[in-house]
CSV table of C-alpha atoms in Angstrom, one decimal:
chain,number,residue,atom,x,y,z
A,26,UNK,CA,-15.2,81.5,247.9
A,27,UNK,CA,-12.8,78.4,247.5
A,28,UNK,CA,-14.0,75.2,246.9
A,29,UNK,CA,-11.5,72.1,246.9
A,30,UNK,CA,-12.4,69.7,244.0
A,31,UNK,CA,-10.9,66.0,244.5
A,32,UNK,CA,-10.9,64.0,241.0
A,33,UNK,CA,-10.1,60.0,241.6
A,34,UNK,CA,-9.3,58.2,238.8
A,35,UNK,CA,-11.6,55.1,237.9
A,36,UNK,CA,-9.8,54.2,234.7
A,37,UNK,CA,-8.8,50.6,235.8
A,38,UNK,CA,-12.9,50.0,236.6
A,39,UNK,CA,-15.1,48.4,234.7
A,40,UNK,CA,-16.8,49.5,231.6
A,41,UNK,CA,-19.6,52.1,233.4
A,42,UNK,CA,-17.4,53.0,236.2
A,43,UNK,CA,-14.9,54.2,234.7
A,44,UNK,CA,-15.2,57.9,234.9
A,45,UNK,CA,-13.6,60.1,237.3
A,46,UNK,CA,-15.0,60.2,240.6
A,47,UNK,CA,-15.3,63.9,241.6
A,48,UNK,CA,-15.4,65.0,245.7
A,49,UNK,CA,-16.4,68.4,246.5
A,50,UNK,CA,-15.8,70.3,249.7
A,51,UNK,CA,-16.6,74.2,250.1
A,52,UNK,CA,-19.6,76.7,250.4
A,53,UNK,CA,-21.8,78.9,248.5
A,54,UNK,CA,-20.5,82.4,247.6
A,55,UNK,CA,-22.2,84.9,250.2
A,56,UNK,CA,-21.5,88.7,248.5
A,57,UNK,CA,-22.4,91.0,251.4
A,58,UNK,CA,-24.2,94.2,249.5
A,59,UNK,CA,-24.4,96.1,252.9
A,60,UNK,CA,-27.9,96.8,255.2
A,61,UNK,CA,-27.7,93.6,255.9
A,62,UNK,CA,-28.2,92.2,252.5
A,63,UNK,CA,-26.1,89.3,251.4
A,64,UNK,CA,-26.1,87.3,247.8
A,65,UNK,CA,-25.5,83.6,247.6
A,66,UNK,CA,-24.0,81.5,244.6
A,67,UNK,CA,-25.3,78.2,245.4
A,68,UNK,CA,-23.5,75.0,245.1
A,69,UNK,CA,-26.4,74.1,242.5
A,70,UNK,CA,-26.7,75.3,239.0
A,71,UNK,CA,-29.4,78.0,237.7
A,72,UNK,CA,-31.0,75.4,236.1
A,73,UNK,CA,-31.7,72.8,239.1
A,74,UNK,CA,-28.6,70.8,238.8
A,75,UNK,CA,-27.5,69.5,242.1
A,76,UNK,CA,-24.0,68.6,240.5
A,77,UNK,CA,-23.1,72.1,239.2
A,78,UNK,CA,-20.2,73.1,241.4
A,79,UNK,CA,-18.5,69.5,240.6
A,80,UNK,CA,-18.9,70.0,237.3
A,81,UNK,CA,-18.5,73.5,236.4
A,82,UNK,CA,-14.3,73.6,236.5
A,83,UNK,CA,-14.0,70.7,234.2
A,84,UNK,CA,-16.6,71.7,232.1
A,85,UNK,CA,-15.1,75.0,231.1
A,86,UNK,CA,-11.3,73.4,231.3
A,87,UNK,CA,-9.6,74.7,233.8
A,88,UNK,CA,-7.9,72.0,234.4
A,89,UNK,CA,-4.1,71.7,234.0
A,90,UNK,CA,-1.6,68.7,233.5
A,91,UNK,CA,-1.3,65.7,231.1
A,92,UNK,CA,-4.1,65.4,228.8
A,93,UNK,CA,-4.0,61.9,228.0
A,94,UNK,CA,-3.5,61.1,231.9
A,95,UNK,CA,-5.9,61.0,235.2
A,96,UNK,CA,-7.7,63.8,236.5
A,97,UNK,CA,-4.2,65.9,238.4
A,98,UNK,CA,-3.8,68.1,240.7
A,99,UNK,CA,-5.8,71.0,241.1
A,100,UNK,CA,-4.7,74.5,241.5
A,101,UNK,CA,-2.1,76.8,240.1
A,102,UNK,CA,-1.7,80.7,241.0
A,103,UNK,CA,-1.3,81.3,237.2
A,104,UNK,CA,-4.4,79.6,236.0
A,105,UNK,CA,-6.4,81.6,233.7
A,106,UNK,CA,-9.7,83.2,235.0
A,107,UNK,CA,-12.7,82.2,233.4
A,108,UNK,CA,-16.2,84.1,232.8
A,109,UNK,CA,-18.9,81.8,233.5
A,110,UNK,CA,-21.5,85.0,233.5
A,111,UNK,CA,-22.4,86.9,231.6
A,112,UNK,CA,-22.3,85.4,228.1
A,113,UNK,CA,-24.8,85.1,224.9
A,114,UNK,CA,-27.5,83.0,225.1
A,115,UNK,CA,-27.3,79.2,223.5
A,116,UNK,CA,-29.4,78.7,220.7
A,117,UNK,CA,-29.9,75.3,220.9
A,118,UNK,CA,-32.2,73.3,222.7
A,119,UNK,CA,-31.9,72.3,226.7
A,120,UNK,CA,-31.1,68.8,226.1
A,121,UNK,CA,-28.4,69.0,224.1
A,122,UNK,CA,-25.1,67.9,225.2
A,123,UNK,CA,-22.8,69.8,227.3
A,124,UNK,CA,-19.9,70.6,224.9
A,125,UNK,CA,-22.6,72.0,223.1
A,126,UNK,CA,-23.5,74.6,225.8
A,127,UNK,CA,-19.8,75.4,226.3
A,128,UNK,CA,-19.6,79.1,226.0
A,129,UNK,CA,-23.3,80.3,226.8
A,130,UNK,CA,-24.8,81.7,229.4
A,131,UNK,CA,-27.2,78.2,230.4
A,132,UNK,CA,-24.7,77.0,233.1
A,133,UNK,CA,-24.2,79.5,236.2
A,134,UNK,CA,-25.2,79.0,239.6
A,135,UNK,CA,-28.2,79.5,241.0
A,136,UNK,CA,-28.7,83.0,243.2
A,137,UNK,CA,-30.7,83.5,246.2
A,138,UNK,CA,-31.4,86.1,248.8
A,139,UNK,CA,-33.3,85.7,251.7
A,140,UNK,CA,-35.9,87.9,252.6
A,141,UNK,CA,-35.5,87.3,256.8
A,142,UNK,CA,-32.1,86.1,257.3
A,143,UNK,CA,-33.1,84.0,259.9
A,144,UNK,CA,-35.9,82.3,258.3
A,145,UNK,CA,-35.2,79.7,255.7
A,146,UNK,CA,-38.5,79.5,253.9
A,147,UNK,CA,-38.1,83.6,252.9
A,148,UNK,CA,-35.6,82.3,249.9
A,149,UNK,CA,-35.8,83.9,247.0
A,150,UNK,CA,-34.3,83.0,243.5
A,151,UNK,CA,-32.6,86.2,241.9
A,152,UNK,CA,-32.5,86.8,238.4
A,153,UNK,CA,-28.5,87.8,237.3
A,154,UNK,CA,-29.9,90.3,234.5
A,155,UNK,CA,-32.1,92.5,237.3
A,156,UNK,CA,-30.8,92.5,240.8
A,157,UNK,CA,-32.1,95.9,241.6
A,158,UNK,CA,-35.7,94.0,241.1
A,159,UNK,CA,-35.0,93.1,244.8
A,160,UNK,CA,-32.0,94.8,245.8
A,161,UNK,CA,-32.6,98.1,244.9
A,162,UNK,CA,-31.6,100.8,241.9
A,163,UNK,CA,-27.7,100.8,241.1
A,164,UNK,CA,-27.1,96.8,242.2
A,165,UNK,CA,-26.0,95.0,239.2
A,166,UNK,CA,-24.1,92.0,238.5
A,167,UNK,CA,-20.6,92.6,237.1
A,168,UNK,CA,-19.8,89.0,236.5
A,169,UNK,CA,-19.1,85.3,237.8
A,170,UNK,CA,-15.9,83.9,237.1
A,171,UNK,CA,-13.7,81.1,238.4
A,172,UNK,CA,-10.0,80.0,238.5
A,173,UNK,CA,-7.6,77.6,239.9
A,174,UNK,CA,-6.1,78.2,242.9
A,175,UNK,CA,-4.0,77.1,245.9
A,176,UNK,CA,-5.5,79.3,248.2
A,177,UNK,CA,-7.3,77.5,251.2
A,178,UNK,CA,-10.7,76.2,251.4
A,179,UNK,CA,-13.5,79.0,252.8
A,180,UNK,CA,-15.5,78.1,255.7
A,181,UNK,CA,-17.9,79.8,257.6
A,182,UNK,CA,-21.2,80.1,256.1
A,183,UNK,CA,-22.9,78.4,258.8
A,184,UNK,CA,-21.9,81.0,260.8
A,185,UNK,CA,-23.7,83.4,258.9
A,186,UNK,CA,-26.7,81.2,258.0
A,187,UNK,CA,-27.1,80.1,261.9
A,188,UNK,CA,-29.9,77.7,260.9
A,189,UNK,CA,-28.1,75.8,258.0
A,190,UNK,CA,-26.9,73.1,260.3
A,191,UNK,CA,-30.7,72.0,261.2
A,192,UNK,CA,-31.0,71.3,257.2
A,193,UNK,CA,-28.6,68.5,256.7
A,194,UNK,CA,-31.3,66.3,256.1
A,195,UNK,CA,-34.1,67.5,254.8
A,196,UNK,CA,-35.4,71.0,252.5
A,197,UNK,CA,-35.4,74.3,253.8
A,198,UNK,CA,-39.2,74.3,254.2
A,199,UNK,CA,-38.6,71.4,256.6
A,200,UNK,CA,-39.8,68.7,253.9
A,201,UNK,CA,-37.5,65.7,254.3
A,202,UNK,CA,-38.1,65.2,250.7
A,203,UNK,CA,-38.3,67.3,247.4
A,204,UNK,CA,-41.7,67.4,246.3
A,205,UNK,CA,-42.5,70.5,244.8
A,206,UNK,CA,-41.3,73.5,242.5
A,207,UNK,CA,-40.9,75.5,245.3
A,208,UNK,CA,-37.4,77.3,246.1
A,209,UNK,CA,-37.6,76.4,249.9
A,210,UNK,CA,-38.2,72.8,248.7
A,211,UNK,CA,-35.4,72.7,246.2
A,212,UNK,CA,-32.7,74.2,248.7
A,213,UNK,CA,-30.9,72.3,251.5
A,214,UNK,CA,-27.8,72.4,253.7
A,215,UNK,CA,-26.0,70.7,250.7
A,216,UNK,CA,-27.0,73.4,248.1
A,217,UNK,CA,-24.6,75.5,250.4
A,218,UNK,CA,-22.4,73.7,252.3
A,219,UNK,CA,-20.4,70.4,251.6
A,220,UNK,CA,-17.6,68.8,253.0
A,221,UNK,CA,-16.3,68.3,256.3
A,222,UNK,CA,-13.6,70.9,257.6
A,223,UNK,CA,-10.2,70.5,258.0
């Protein structure tokens, strides 16, 4: 999938509101593994955070242009491509800060499946080490990776996910608001879709 990342620069505002401003518009990565199976990358992180696919590029530096100046341009065809999963574990602890985590395997997105395509509430979180757990002997996860591009913006997971549109405002167990630990109540339209089309 492509996703279009839009970095404003704040440097003129005051002390507090002076970091870049980041807009995101794209979808989830759906990896069709055939009989009607399909594997989503959510917009989210693996560990909860809702911010992951903003964050994620910059994070790993991907980023090309002036260093000293504003957030530029995104995008070249020559960028290098960088392996977000699989990688060692971090031996620190889960609060420390995220140039410490640079390099492990902490930050990835989240993965789900859904049991019923056309129910919502059958999500299921799948664990990157074992997807023959649920997808059967031989599946495996290669890797995730990501890299600047200039290639246009990929649309069309509501088309695939022909409920997503009713979830725009509220959890995919039809909670308006996140209460519980539960997948279905931790997932939303915005965990796969963001962004108006062009």
């Amino acid at each position: 999938a492509v996703r279009e990342l839009e970095f404003r620069d704040r440097s003129g505002f005051p002390l507090g509101e002076s970091r870049p401003q980041i807009k995101l518009r794209g979808e989830a990565v759906a990896v069709d593994l055939g009989g009607g199976r399909t594997l989503f990358a959510l917009l989210t992180g693996a560990n909860g955070d809702v911010d992951y696919a903003k964050r994620v590029a910059d994070r790993e530096g991907i980023w090309v242009g002036e260093p000293e100046g504003p957030y530029i341009q995104i995008g070249t065809p020559k960028a290098r491509v960088v392996q977000i999963w699989p990688r060692p574990p971090y031996p620190g602890n889960l609060g420390d800060h995220e140039d410490q985590k640079r390099g492990h395997a902490l930050q990835y997105p989240m993965l789900v499946t859904f049991q019923a395509s056309n129910d919502p509430k059958t999500a299921m979180q799948i664990d990157p080490d074992n997807l023959a757990a649920i997808f059967g002997p031989g599946v495996r996860l290669r890797r995730i990776a990501i890299q600047a591009t200039d290639e246009a913006v990929t649309v069309g997971i509501d088309m695939r996910l022909k409920w997503l549109n009713n979830y725009h405002d509220k959890m995919l167990d039809g909670s308006l608001i996140n209460k519980s630990r539960n997948l279905e109540n931790n997932l939303s339209k915005a965990t796969f879709q963001v962004g108006e089309k062009k």
